[in-house]
Tab-separated table of C-alpha atoms in Angstrom:
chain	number	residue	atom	x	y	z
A	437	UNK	CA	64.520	17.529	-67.144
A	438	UNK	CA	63.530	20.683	-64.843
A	439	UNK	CA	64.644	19.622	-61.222
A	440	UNK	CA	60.596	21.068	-60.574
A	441	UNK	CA	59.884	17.173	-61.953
A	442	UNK	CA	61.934	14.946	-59.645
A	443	UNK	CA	60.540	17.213	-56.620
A	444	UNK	CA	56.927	16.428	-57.323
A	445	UNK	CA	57.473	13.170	-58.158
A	446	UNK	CA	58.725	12.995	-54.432
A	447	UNK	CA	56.041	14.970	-53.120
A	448	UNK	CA	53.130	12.626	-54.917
A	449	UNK	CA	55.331	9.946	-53.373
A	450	UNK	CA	55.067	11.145	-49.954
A	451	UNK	CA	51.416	12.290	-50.038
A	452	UNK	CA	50.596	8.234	-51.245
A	453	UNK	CA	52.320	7.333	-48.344
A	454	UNK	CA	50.534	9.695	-45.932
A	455	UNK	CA	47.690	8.645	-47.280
A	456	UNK	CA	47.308	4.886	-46.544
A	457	UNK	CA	46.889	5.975	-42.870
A	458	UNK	CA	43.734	7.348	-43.733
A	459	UNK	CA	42.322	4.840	-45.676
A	460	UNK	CA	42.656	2.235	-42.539
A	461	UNK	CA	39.726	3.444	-40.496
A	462	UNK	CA	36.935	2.372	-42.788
A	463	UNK	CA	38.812	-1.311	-43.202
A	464	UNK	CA	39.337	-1.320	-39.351
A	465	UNK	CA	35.370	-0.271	-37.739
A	466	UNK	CA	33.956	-3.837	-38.410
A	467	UNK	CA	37.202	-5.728	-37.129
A	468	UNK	CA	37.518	-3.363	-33.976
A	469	UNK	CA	33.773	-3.780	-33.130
A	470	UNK	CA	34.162	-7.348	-33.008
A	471	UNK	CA	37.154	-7.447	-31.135
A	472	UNK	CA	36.806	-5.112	-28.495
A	473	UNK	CA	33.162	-4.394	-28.985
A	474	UNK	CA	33.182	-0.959	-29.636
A	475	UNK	CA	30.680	0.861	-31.239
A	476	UNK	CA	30.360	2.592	-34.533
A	477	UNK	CA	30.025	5.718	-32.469
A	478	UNK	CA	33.312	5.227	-30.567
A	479	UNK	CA	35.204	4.262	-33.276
A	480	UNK	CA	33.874	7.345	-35.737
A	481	UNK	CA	34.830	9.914	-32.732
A	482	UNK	CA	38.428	8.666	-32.914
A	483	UNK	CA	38.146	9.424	-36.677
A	484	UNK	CA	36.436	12.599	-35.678
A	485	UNK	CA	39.484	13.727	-33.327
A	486	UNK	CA	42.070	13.139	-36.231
A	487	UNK	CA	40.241	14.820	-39.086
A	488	UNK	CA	39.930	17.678	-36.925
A	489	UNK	CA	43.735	17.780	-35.920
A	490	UNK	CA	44.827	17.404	-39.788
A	491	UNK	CA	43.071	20.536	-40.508
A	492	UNK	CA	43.565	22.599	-37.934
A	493	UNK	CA	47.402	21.197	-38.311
A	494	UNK	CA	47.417	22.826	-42.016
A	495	UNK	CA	47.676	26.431	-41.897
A	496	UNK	CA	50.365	26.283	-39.376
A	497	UNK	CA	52.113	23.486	-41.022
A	498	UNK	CA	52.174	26.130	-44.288
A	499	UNK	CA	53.875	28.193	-41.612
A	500	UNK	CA	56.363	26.085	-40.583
A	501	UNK	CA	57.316	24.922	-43.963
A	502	UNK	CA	58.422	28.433	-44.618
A	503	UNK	CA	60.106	28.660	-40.983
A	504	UNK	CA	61.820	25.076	-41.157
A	505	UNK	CA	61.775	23.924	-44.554
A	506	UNK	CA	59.947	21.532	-46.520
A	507	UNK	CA	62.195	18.407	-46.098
A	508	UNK	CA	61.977	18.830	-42.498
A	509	UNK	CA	58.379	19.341	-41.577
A	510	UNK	CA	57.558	16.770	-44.208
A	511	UNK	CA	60.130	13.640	-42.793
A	512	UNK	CA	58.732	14.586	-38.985
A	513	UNK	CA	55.082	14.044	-40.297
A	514	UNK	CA	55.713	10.792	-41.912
A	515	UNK	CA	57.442	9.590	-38.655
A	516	UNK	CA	54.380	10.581	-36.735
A	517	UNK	CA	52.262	8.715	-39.221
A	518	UNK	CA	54.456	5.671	-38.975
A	519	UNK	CA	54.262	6.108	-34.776
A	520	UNK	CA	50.936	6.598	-34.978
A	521	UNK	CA	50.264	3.248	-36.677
A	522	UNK	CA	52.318	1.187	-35.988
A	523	UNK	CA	50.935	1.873	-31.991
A	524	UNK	CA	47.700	0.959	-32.224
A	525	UNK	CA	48.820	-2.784	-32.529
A	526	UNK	CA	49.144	-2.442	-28.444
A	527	UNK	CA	46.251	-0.771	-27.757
A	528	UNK	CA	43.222	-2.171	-25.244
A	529	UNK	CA	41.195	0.738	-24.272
A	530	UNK	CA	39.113	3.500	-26.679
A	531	UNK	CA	41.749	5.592	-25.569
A	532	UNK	CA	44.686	4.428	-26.791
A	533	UNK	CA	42.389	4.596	-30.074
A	534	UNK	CA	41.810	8.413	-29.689
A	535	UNK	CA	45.248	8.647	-28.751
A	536	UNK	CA	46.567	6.900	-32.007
A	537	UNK	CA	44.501	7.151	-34.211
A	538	UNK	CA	43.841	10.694	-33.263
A	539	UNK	CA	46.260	12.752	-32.204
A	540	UNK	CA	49.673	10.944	-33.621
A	541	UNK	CA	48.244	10.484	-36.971
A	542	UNK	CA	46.128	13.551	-36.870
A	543	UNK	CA	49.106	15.944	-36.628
A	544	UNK	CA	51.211	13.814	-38.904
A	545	UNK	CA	49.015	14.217	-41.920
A	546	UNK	CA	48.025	17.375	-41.651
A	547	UNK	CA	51.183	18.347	-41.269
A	548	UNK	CA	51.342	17.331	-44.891
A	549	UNK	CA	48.151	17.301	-46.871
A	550	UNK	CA	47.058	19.328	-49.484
A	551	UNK	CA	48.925	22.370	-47.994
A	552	UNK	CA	52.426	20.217	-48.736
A	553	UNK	CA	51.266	19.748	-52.251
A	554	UNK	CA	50.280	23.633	-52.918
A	555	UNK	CA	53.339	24.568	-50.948
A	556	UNK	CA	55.311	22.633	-53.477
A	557	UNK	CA	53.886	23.462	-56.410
A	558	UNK	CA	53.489	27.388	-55.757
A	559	UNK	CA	57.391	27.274	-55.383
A	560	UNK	CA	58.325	25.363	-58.194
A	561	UNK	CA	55.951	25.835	-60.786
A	562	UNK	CA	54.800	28.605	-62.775
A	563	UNK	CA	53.424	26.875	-65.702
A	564	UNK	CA	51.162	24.269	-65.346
A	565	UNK	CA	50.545	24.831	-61.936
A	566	UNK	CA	46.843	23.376	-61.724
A	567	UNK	CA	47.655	20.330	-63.461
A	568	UNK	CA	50.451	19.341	-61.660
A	569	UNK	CA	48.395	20.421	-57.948
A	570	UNK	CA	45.581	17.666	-59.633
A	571	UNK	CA	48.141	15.080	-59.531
A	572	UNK	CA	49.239	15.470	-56.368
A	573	UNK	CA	46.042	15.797	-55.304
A	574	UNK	CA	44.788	12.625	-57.073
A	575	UNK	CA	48.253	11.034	-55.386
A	576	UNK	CA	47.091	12.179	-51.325
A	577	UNK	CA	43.342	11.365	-52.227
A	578	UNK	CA	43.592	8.246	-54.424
A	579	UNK	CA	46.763	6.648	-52.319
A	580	UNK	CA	43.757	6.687	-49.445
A	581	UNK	CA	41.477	4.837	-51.257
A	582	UNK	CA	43.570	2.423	-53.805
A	583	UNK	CA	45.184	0.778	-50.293
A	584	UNK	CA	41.933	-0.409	-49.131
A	585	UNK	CA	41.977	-3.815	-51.200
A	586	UNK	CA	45.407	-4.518	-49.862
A	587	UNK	CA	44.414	-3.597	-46.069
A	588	UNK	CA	41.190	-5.253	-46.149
A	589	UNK	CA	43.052	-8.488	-47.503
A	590	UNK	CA	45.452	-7.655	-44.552
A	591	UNK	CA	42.957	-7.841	-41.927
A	592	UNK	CA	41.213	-11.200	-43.726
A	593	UNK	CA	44.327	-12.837	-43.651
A	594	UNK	CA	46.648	-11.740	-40.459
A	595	UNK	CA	44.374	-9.914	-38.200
A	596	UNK	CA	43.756	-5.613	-38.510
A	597	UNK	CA	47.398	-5.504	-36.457
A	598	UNK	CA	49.321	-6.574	-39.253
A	599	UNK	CA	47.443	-3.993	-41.742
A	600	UNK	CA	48.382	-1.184	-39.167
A	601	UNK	CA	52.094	-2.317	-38.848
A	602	UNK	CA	52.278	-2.270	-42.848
A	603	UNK	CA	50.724	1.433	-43.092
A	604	UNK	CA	53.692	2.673	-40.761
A	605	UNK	CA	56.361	0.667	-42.975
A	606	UNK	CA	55.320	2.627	-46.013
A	607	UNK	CA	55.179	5.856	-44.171
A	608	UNK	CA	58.888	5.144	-42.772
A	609	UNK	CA	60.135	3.716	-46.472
A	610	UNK	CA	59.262	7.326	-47.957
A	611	UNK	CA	61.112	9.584	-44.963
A	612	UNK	CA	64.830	8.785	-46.608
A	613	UNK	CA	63.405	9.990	-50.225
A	614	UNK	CA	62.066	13.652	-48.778
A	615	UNK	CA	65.304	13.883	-46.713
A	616	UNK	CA	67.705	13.428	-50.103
A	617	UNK	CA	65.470	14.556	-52.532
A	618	UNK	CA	63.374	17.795	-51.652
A	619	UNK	CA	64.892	20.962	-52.184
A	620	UNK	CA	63.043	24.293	-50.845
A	621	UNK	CA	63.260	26.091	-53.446
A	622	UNK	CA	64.307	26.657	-57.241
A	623	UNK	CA	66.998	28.689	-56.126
A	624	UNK	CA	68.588	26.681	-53.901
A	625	UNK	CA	69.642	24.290	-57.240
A	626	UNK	CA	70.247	27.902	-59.202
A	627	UNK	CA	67.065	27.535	-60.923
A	628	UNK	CA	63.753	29.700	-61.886
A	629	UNK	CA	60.278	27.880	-61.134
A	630	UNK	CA	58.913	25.842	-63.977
A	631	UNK	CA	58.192	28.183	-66.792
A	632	UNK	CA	59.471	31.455	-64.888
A	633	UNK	CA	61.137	34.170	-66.336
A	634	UNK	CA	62.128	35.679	-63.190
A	635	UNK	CA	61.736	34.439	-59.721
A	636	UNK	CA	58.991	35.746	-57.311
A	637	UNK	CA	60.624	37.135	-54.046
A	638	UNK	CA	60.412	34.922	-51.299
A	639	UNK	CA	59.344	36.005	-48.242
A	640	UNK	CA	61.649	37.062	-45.180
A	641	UNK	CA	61.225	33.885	-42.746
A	642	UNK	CA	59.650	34.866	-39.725
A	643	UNK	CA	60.322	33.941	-36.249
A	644	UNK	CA	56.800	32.935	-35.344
A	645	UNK	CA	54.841	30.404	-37.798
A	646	UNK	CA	52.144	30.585	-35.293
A	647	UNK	CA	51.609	33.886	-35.754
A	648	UNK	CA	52.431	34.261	-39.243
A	649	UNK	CA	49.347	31.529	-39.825
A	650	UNK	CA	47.010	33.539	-37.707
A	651	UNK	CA	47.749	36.923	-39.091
A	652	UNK	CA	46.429	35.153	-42.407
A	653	UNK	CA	43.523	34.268	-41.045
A	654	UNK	CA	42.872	37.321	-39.289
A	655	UNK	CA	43.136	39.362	-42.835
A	656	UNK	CA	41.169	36.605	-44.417
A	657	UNK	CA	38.430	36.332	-42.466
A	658	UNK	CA	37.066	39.808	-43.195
A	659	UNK	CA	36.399	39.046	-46.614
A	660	UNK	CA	33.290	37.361	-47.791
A	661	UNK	CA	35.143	35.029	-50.353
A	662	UNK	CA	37.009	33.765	-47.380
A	663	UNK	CA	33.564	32.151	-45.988
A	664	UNK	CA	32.517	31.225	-48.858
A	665	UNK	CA	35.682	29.133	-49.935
A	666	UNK	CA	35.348	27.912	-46.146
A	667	UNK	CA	32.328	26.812	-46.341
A	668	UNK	CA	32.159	24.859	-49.689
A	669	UNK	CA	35.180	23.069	-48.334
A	670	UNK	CA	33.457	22.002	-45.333
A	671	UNK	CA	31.019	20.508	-47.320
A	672	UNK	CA	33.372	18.991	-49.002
A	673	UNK	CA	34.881	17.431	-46.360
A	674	UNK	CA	31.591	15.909	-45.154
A	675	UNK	CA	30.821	14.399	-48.331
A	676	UNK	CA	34.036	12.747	-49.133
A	677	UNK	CA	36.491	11.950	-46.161
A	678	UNK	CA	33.963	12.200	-43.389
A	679	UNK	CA	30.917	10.020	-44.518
A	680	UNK	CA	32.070	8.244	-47.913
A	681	UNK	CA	35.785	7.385	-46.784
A	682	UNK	CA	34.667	6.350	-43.645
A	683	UNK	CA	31.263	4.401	-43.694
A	684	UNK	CA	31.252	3.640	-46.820
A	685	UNK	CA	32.751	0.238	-46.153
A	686	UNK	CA	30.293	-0.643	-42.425
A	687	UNK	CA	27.354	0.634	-44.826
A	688	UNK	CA	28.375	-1.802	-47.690
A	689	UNK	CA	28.604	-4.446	-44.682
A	690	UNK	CA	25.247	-3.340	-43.338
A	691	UNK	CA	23.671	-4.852	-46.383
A	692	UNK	CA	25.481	-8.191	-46.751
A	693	UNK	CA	28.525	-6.899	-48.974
A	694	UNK	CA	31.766	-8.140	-47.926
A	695	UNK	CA	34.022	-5.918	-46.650
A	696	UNK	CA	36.905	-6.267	-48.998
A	697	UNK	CA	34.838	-6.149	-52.082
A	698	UNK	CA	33.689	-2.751	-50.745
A	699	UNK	CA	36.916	-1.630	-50.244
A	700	UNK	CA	37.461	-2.769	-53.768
A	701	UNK	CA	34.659	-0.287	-54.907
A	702	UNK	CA	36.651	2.584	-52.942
A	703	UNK	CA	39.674	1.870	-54.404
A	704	UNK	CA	38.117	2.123	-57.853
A	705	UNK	CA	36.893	5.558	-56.921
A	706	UNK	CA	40.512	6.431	-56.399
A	707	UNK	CA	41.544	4.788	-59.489
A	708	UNK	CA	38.788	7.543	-61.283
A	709	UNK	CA	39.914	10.377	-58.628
A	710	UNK	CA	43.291	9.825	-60.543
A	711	UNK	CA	41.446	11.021	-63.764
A	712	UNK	CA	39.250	13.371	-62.477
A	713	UNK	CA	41.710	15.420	-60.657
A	714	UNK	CA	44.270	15.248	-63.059
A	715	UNK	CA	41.360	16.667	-65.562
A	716	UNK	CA	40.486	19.689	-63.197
A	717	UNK	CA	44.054	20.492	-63.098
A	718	UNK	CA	44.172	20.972	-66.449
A	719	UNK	CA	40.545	22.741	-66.267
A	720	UNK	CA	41.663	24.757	-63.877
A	721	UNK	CA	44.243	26.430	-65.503
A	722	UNK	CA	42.256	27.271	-68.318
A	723	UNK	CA	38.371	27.817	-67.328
A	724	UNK	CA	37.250	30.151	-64.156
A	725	UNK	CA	37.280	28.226	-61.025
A	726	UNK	CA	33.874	29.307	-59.557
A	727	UNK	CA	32.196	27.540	-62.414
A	728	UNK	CA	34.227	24.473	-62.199
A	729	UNK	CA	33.385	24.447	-58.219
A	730	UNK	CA	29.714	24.916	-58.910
A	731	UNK	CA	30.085	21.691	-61.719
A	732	UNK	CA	31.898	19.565	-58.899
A	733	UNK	CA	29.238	19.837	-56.007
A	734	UNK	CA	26.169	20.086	-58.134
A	735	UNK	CA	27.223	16.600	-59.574
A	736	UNK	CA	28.508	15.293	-56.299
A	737	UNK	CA	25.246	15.882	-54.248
A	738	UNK	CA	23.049	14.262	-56.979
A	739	UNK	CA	24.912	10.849	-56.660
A	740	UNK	CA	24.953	10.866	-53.195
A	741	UNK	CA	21.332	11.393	-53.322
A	742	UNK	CA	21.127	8.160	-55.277
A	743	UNK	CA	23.391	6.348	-53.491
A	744	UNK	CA	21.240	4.320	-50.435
A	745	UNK	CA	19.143	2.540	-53.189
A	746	UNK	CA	22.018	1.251	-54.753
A	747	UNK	CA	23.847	-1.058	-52.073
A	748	UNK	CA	23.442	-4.640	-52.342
A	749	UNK	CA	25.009	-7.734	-51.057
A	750	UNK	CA	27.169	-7.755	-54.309
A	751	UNK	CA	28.087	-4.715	-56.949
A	752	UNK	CA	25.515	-4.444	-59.578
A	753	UNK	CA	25.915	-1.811	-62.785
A	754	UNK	CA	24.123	1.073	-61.393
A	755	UNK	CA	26.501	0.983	-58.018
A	756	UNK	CA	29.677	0.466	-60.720
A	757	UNK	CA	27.878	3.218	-62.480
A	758	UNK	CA	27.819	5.366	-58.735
A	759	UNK	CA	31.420	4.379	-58.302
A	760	UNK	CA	32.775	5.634	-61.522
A	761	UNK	CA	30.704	9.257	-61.378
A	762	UNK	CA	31.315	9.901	-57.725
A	763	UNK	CA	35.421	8.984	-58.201
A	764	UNK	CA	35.832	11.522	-61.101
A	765	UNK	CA	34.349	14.178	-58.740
A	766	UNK	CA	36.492	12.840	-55.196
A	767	UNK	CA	38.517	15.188	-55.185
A	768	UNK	CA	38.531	17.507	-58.157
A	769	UNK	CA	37.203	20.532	-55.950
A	770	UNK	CA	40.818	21.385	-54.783
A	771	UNK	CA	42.884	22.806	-58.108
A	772	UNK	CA	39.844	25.282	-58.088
A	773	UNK	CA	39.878	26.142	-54.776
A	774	UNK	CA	44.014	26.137	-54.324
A	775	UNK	CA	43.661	28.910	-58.037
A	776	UNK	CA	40.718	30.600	-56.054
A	777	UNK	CA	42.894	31.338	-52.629
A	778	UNK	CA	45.934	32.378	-54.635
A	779	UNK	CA	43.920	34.706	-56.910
A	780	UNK	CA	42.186	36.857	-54.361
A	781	UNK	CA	44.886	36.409	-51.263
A	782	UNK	CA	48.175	36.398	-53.017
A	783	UNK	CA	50.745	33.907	-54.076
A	784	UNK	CA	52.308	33.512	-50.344
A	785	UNK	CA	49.268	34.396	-48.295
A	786	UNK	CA	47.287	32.346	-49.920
A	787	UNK	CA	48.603	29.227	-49.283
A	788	UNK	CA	48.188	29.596	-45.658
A	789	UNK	CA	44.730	30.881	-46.132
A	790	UNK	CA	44.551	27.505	-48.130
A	791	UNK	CA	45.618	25.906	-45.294
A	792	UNK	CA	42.612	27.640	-43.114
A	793	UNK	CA	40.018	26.967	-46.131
A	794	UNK	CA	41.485	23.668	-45.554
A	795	UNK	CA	40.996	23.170	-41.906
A	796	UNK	CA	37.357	23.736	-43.037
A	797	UNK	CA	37.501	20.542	-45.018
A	798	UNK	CA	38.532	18.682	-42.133
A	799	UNK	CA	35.953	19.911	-39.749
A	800	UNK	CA	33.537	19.381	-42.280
A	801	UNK	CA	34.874	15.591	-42.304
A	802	UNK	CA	34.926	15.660	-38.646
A	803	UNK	CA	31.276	16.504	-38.340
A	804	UNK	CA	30.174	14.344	-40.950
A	805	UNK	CA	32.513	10.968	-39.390
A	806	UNK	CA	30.852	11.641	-35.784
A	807	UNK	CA	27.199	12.395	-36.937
A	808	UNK	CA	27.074	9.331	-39.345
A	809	UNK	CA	28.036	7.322	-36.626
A	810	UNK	CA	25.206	8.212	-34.391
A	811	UNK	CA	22.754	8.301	-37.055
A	812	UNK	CA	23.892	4.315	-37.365
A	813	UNK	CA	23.918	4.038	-33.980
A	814	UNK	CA	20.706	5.478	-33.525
A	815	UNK	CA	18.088	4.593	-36.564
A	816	UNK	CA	20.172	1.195	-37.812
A	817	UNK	CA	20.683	2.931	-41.216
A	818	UNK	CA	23.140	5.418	-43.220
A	819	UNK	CA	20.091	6.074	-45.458
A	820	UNK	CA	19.603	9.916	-43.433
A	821	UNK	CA	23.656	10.823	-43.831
A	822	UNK	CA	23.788	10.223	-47.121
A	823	UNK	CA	20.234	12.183	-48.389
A	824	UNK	CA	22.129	15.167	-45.733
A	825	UNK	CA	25.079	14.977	-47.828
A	826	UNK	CA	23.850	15.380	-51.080
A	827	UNK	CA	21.789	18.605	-49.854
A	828	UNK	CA	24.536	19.978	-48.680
A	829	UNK	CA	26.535	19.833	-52.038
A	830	UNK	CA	23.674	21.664	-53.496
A	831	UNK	CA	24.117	24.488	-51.429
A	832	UNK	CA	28.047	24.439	-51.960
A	833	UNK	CA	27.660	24.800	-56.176
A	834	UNK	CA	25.437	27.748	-55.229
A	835	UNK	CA	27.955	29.163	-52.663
A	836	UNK	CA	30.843	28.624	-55.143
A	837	UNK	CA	28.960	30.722	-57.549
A	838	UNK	CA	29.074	34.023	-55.390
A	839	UNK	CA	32.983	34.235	-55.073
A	840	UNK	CA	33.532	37.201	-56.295
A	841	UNK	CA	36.755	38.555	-58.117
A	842	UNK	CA	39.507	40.599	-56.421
A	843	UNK	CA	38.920	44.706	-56.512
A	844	UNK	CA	40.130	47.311	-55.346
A	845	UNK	CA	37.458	47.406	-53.190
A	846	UNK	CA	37.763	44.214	-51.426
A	847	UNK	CA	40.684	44.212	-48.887
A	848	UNK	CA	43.408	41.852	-49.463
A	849	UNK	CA	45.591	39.663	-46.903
A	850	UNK	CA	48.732	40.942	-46.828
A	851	UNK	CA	51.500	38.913	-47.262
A	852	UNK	CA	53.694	37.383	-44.574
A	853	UNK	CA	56.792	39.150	-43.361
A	854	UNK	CA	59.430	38.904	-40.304
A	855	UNK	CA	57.388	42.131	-38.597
């Protein structure tokens, strides 16, 4: 076996365990509001502050990766994921939430994210390449979602602090497998990338990740396919992590559903990310992107345009029906858009562009976890976010659609180097 295997079997590992983190907001709103009788606003701007510090975390993570190494930045994050959580269980004030929540857990998984998994892959694989960044991709996303059952039962059973302190056990049980594990690169283990014939130059490290991940940007943000990746991402981000992974659950509540049979319903969506991913992997590496991107939010916005007839105080076939369509479609927008940034940036350069494309995504969640919250707040009903949503996605199959290919005419980031 190729050592590419073992190290993305690690990385999926670690992004699963990042990832259950994320899932504990939505589980947590209802439990927190009762305790300390915080709103849904209050608790969605916590959200709000760490979706915005995991993306704008990513393109300098990419950065440091190159600067540090993998194993390194990668153990740090889970600790801060694991300190994140497993503070929260002394918390009193909306603060400490912020704080926690936030900022600890913020910068630990974005530290990581989807910029670990295309960092990963871009080293170590030549062939195959989209399908194995699907399955690391369905691993961060689906992780997210397929904890909720266990966390909701958590916080039925012992009380949301006991959910918490479990999240930052996982996080801490993955650190010693990154540490002994991970390798940087092929070379290091006298090895080409996964179906190489000769290994791409790596570049010198530089000095200065920060300003390695802002030179990127700086090239990058001349170019019109730059925006345009941007912006379908931050649509993406509002449809997904910011509104579905986060109300989701209070809106299933809203109408009598209990809240760990919602959270079973989100965990099935994972359980479907896993195929749907995996699939545009594989799509991805044989189809044009910018078509496959178009597919994914066209498809996307219509079921979210269906979804506020369909809750109930129990699942009934059409929501099973929602569940199943909207999970295939989760996540798959990624492989595309990892293929796209590498195509018209460059193998190295484009991964930290990724990583600013990315930081898109999160502000897009950001926006979307905050407004939802006030709409709630404000008209009693999620029935506005989600019809807002949907439009959106329309727009970003359209926008995906005018990417245009790399020419000699459009000007290309140039790759990092030590100058």
């Amino acid at each position: 076996m190729h050592r590419a295997w073992p190290v993305a079997a690690v990385a999926f590992v670690a992004l699963v365990g990042a990832a259950g983190f994320r899932a504990t907001p939505g589980v947590l709103m209802v439990p927190l509001q009762d305790e300390f009788g915080w709103s849904r606003a209050t608790t969605s701007a916590a959200v709000s502050v760490n979706l915005v510090l995991y993306g704008l975390t990513a393109p300098f993570a990419a950065a440091l990766m190159d600067r540090f190494g993998v194993r390194r930045v990668t153990a740090l994050a889970l600790t801060l994921v694991a300190l994140g959580s497993g503070l929260t269980v002394f918390m009193s004030a909306s603060w400490q939430l912020v704080l926690c929540w936030g900022v600890l857990v913020g910068l630990g998984t974005g530290s990581m994210a989807m910029v670990f998994a295309a960092t990963v892959v871009n080293r170590w694989f030549t062939r195959h390449r989209g399908l194995v960044v699907g399955v690391l991709t369905a691993g961060g996303a689906a992780g997210q979602l397929v904890f909720l059952p266990l966390l909701a039962w958590l916080v039925d059973e012992s009380g949301w602090r006991s959910a918490s302190l479990t999240v930052a056990g996982a996080a801490l049980v993955v650190v010693p497998l990154v540490v002994f594990v991970l390798r940087e690169r092929p070379s290091d283990v006298g090895l080409l990338p996964y179906g190489a014939t000769a290994e791409e130059p790596a570049p010198p490290p530089s000095g200065d990740a920060a300003r390695r991940a802002l030179r990127a940007l700086s090239g990058a943000w001349r170019t019109k396919a730059f925006w345009l990746l941007a912006g379908g991402f931050f649509i993406c981000g509002a449809s997904t992590n910011g509104l579905v992974g986060t109300h989701f659950i209070p809106a299933a509540h809203d109408h009598g559903m209990h809240e760990t049979t919602a959270a079973s319903l989100l965990a099935l969506v994972g359980v479907f990310d896993i195929v749907g991913t995996i699939a545009s992997g594989w799509l991805t590496d044989r189809l044009d992107s910018r078509v496959l991107l178009a597919w994914y939010y066209a498809l996307r916005g219509l079921s979210l345009l269906t979804l506020p007839v369909l809750f109930a105080d129990s699942p009934h076939p059409s929501m099973l029906v929602f569940v199943i369509f909207y999970g295939l479609d989760w996540v798959a927008t990624v492989p595309p858009t990892i293929a796209l940034a590498r195509e018209v940036f460059g193998p190295s350069a484009g991964t930290i562009v990724f990583g600013w494309v990315f930081t898109a995504h999160q502000l897009g969640a950001a926006a979307a976890a905050a407004l939802a919250g006030l709409v709630r707040t404000s008209l009693g009903s999620y029935t506005l976010a989600w019809w807002g949503a949907g439009v959106l996605c329309l727009f970003a199959a359209g926008m995906s659609m005018s990417i245009g290919r790399p020419s000699a005419e459009r000007p290309r980031v140039p790759e990092p180097s030590s100058a």
